[in-house]
Amino acid sequence: MRLDGNVTSQTKQREQWGTQVGFMLAAIGSAVGLGNIWKFPYITGENGGSAFIIVYLFAIALIGLPIMLSEFLIGRKTQMNAVSSFKELAPNKPWYLTGLMGVAAAFIILSFYGVVAGWALNYTFESLTGKILSVAPEELGAHFGSFISETYSPILWQLLFMLLVILIVVGGINKGIEKWNKFLMPTLALLIVIIAIRSVTLSGASAGLEFLLKPDFSALKPTSFLIALGHAFFSLSLGMGTMITYGSYVPKDQNLPKAALWISGADTLIALLAGLAIFPAVFAFNMEPNAGPGLVFITLPAIFQQLPAGQFFAILFFLLLTIAALTSAVSLLEVPVAYFSDKFNWSRKQTTWLIGTIIFVMGIPSSLSSGVMKDFKIFGKNFFDAADFLASNILLPLGGLLIALFVGWVMKSKDAVEAADYEEKDTLGRLWYYVVKFVAPVLIFLVLLNLTGILTKIFPFLSE
Ligand code: PHE
C-alpha cells in the first residue's frame, strides 16, 4: 500500500483553472496581501525608502521569480498537492518533507494572518460607521492598542474573516477561488489606483515621492538586504507549496514562465502602488514614515481625518486591505485542504471546515498576545511574533531553499527545463536553471545563516 494520497487523488476528478486569466488572477490574489499593503510600506519606511525598494526589486527578479517558476512546474507536472508531488517526482526519498513543512507553515501563517486581517475588517467597519474618524489624532495609537489588546472583539473579527475564507474555499477551484479572485482582484487594483492618485496629488506630496524615488544608499542598513530577500518570499507566497498547489490546477497548454513573470510583476506593482498611496500622504501631513506595523492602522487614519472626503478614502483603503488579505488567506487554506482531502479522500467541504476551524483556534493565542497573553514569551517573543518569525523567517526561506535544490539538483536538468516550458537550448531557460541551481540556494542560505547570528559574528559590520 502506498502511504500518500496519490491513489485516492487519482480516483477523484481533479479540478483545473477555467482560463489562464483566472489562474493568473488567483495567483496574483495569493501574492498580493497584507505583505504588500501593510508590511511592504512599513519595512520600506524603516529601511530608508527608495534604496531599499531597489534592493527588493533585485530580490524579486533574481530569487523570487525563478523560484515561483520552480513551484509552478512541480505542481503542474504532477498535478498533485504539495506533498504528493514530491513523492511522485522523488519516490522513496524524504523530499516530501518539504511539502509537509509547507502544510505546517500554512497552518501557522494563516493562524496569525487571520488576526491581522480581522483588524483590517474591524477598521473597515469603523470607517463605515465613521468611528475611526472621530478619534482624536493623538489618541489613534492608544485606540489601536486598546482594540488589539481586548480579549473578545479581535477574536470575533478574526472568526468573521476566517468564515469568509472558508466559504470561498468550500466553493472549490472554479466556482470558489477562481470566481472570487476574478471579481476581487480588479476591484483591488481600482481601489489602490484611486488612493494612489489622491495621495500623489496632495500639496506637499513631493517629499514622499522623493522618499520613494530618489535612492539614498547610505540609508540602507546591512540587514536591509536580508529583510528584502525574506520579504520577497513572503510577498510572492513562496517556499510553502502555495504555488505548487495552484500550479497543480494549471492545464498543460499554459505557458509557465509568462505566468510567473506577470504574477511577480503584478505583485511588485501593487506593492509600489501601496507605497505611492501611503508615503506622499505621510509626508504631506508631516507624519513619520517609520512608524512600523502601526503605519496603516495609526498613521493613515490620522491622514484620513484631515483629508476632504476622508471617510470615503478610509473605507476604500481598509476594504482594499481586507480584500488583499482575503485572497491570500484563501491560498493559504487551499494548501492543507488539497493535501488532506487527497490523502484521506475527504470531501472538500468537510476538509475545509475542519482545517479552517483548527486554524482559527490556533490563531486565538496570537490574537491574545497583545492582551491577556502579552507576558507569555517564546524565545523572548510573544506568541504572535514567534509564529510570524518561525513561519516567515525560517520555514519559508528553508522551503524555498529546498525547492530550489530539488529542481536544480534532484530533477534531471532536461526534465526541469522542459517542465518549465523552455526549449533545451533556450538562453533564458538556461539562465533560469543556473539561478535555481546555484545563485538562489547560496543567497537563501546566507539569509538563513544570518538568522543564527553566525554571519554577524564573522562579519561584525553586519550588525550595524
Ligand atoms: N503573499 C501573501 C502576502 O503578501 C502572504 C502569503 C504567504 C500567502 C505565503 C500565501 C503563502 O500577504
PDB file of N, CA and C in Angstrom, residues 126-128 130 132-133 195 198 285 300-318:
ATOM      1  N   GLU A 126     -15.192  50.329  11.253  1.00  0.00           N
ATOM      2  CA  GLU A 126     -15.098  51.617  11.957  1.00  0.00           C
ATOM      3  C   GLU A 126     -15.011  52.794  10.982  1.00  0.00           C
ATOM      4  N   SER A 127     -14.566  52.522   9.753  1.00  0.00           N
ATOM      5  CA  SER A 127     -14.579  53.588   8.742  1.00  0.00           C
ATOM      6  C   SER A 127     -15.998  53.802   8.250  1.00  0.00           C
ATOM      7  N   LEU A 128     -16.720  52.698   8.071  1.00  0.00           N
ATOM      8  CA  LEU A 128     -18.111  52.793   7.607  1.00  0.00           C
ATOM      9  C   LEU A 128     -18.974  53.554   8.620  1.00  0.00           C
ATOM     10  N   GLY A 130     -17.846  55.613  10.761  1.00  0.00           N
ATOM     11  CA  GLY A 130     -17.264  56.929  10.996  1.00  0.00           C
ATOM     12  C   GLY A 130     -16.506  57.012  12.315  1.00  0.00           C
ATOM     13  N   ILE A 132     -13.703  55.721  13.402  1.00  0.00           N
ATOM     14  CA  ILE A 132     -12.255  55.920  13.363  1.00  0.00           C
ATOM     15  C   ILE A 132     -11.907  57.381  13.038  1.00  0.00           C
ATOM     16  N   LEU A 133     -12.867  58.089  12.404  1.00  0.00           N
ATOM     17  CA  LEU A 133     -12.597  59.486  12.051  1.00  0.00           C
ATOM     18  C   LEU A 133     -12.869  60.435  13.208  1.00  0.00           C
ATOM     19  N   ILE A 195      -6.634  55.517  -4.626  1.00  0.00           N
ATOM     20  CA  ILE A 195      -5.995  56.065  -3.423  1.00  0.00           C
ATOM     21  C   ILE A 195      -4.615  56.643  -3.752  1.00  0.00           C
ATOM     22  N   ARG A 198      -5.018  60.022  -5.328  1.00  0.00           N
ATOM     23  CA  ARG A 198      -5.357  61.014  -4.291  1.00  0.00           C
ATOM     24  C   ARG A 198      -4.102  61.441  -3.524  1.00  0.00           C
ATOM     25  N   PHE A 285       1.389  65.321   5.319  1.00  0.00           N
ATOM     26  CA  PHE A 285       0.803  65.668   6.613  1.00  0.00           C
ATOM     27  C   PHE A 285       1.829  65.623   7.748  1.00  0.00           C
ATOM     28  N   LEU A 300      -2.274  56.252   9.004  1.00  0.00           N
ATOM     29  CA  LEU A 300      -3.231  56.532   7.922  1.00  0.00           C
ATOM     30  C   LEU A 300      -4.558  57.107   8.408  1.00  0.00           C
ATOM     31  N   PRO A 301      -5.164  56.550   9.475  1.00  0.00           N
ATOM     32  CA  PRO A 301      -6.409  57.171   9.938  1.00  0.00           C
ATOM     33  C   PRO A 301      -6.221  58.652  10.288  1.00  0.00           C
ATOM     34  N   ALA A 302      -5.039  59.000  10.819  1.00  0.00           N
ATOM     35  CA  ALA A 302      -4.794  60.412  11.136  1.00  0.00           C
ATOM     36  C   ALA A 302      -4.836  61.243   9.859  1.00  0.00           C
ATOM     37  N   ILE A 303      -4.341  60.648   8.770  1.00  0.00           N
ATOM     38  CA  ILE A 303      -4.370  61.352   7.486  1.00  0.00           C
ATOM     39  C   ILE A 303      -5.799  61.451   6.955  1.00  0.00           C
ATOM     40  N   PHE A 304      -6.527  60.345   7.027  1.00  0.00           N
ATOM     41  CA  PHE A 304      -7.912  60.360   6.519  1.00  0.00           C
ATOM     42  C   PHE A 304      -8.735  61.436   7.227  1.00  0.00           C
ATOM     43  N   GLN A 305      -8.443  61.654   8.502  1.00  0.00           N
ATOM     44  CA  GLN A 305      -9.203  62.658   9.254  1.00  0.00           C
ATOM     45  C   GLN A 305      -9.035  64.060   8.676  1.00  0.00           C
ATOM     46  N   GLN A 306      -7.855  64.299   8.066  1.00  0.00           N
ATOM     47  CA  GLN A 306      -7.589  65.652   7.583  1.00  0.00           C
ATOM     48  C   GLN A 306      -7.913  65.825   6.105  1.00  0.00           C
ATOM     49  N   LEU A 307      -8.257  64.706   5.459  1.00  0.00           N
ATOM     50  CA  LEU A 307      -8.467  64.723   4.004  1.00  0.00           C
ATOM     51  C   LEU A 307      -9.932  65.060   3.704  1.00  0.00           C
ATOM     52  N   PRO A 308     -10.157  65.909   2.682  1.00  0.00           N
ATOM     53  CA  PRO A 308     -11.557  66.076   2.271  1.00  0.00           C
ATOM     54  C   PRO A 308     -12.100  64.716   1.811  1.00  0.00           C
ATOM     55  N   ALA A 309     -13.331  64.422   2.131  1.00  0.00           N
ATOM     56  CA  ALA A 309     -13.934  63.113   1.839  1.00  0.00           C
ATOM     57  C   ALA A 309     -13.103  61.981   2.450  1.00  0.00           C
ATOM     58  N   GLY A 310     -12.516  62.288   3.614  1.00  0.00           N
ATOM     59  CA  GLY A 310     -11.625  61.325   4.268  1.00  0.00           C
ATOM     60  C   GLY A 310     -12.300  60.004   4.582  1.00  0.00           C
ATOM     61  N   GLN A 311     -13.574  60.070   4.950  1.00  0.00           N
ATOM     62  CA  GLN A 311     -14.261  58.826   5.291  1.00  0.00           C
ATOM     63  C   GLN A 311     -14.322  57.891   4.088  1.00  0.00           C
ATOM     64  N   PHE A 312     -14.616  58.498   2.933  1.00  0.00           N
ATOM     65  CA  PHE A 312     -14.671  57.730   1.690  1.00  0.00           C
ATOM     66  C   PHE A 312     -13.341  57.001   1.462  1.00  0.00           C
ATOM     67  N   PHE A 313     -12.225  57.737   1.612  1.00  0.00           N
ATOM     68  CA  PHE A 313     -10.931  57.110   1.360  1.00  0.00           C
ATOM     69  C   PHE A 313     -10.566  56.088   2.445  1.00  0.00           C
ATOM     70  N   ALA A 314     -11.009  56.349   3.652  1.00  0.00           N
ATOM     71  CA  ALA A 314     -10.750  55.383   4.725  1.00  0.00           C
ATOM     72  C   ALA A 314     -11.458  54.059   4.419  1.00  0.00           C
ATOM     73  N   ILE A 315     -12.718  54.171   3.999  1.00  0.00           N
ATOM     74  CA  ILE A 315     -13.466  52.947   3.670  1.00  0.00           C
ATOM     75  C   ILE A 315     -12.769  52.206   2.531  1.00  0.00           C
ATOM     76  N   LEU A 316     -12.414  52.956   1.467  1.00  0.00           N
ATOM     77  CA  LEU A 316     -11.736  52.315   0.329  1.00  0.00           C
ATOM     78  C   LEU A 316     -10.460  51.612   0.789  1.00  0.00           C
ATOM     79  N   PHE A 317      -9.675  52.317   1.600  1.00  0.00           N
ATOM     80  CA  PHE A 317      -8.383  51.748   1.977  1.00  0.00           C
ATOM     81  C   PHE A 317      -8.534  50.464   2.797  1.00  0.00           C
ATOM     82  N   PHE A 318      -9.373  50.489   3.807  1.00  0.00           N
ATOM     83  CA  PHE A 318      -9.460  49.298   4.656  1.00  0.00           C
ATOM     84  C   PHE A 318     -10.186  48.147   3.954  1.00  0.00           C
TER      85      PHE A 318
END
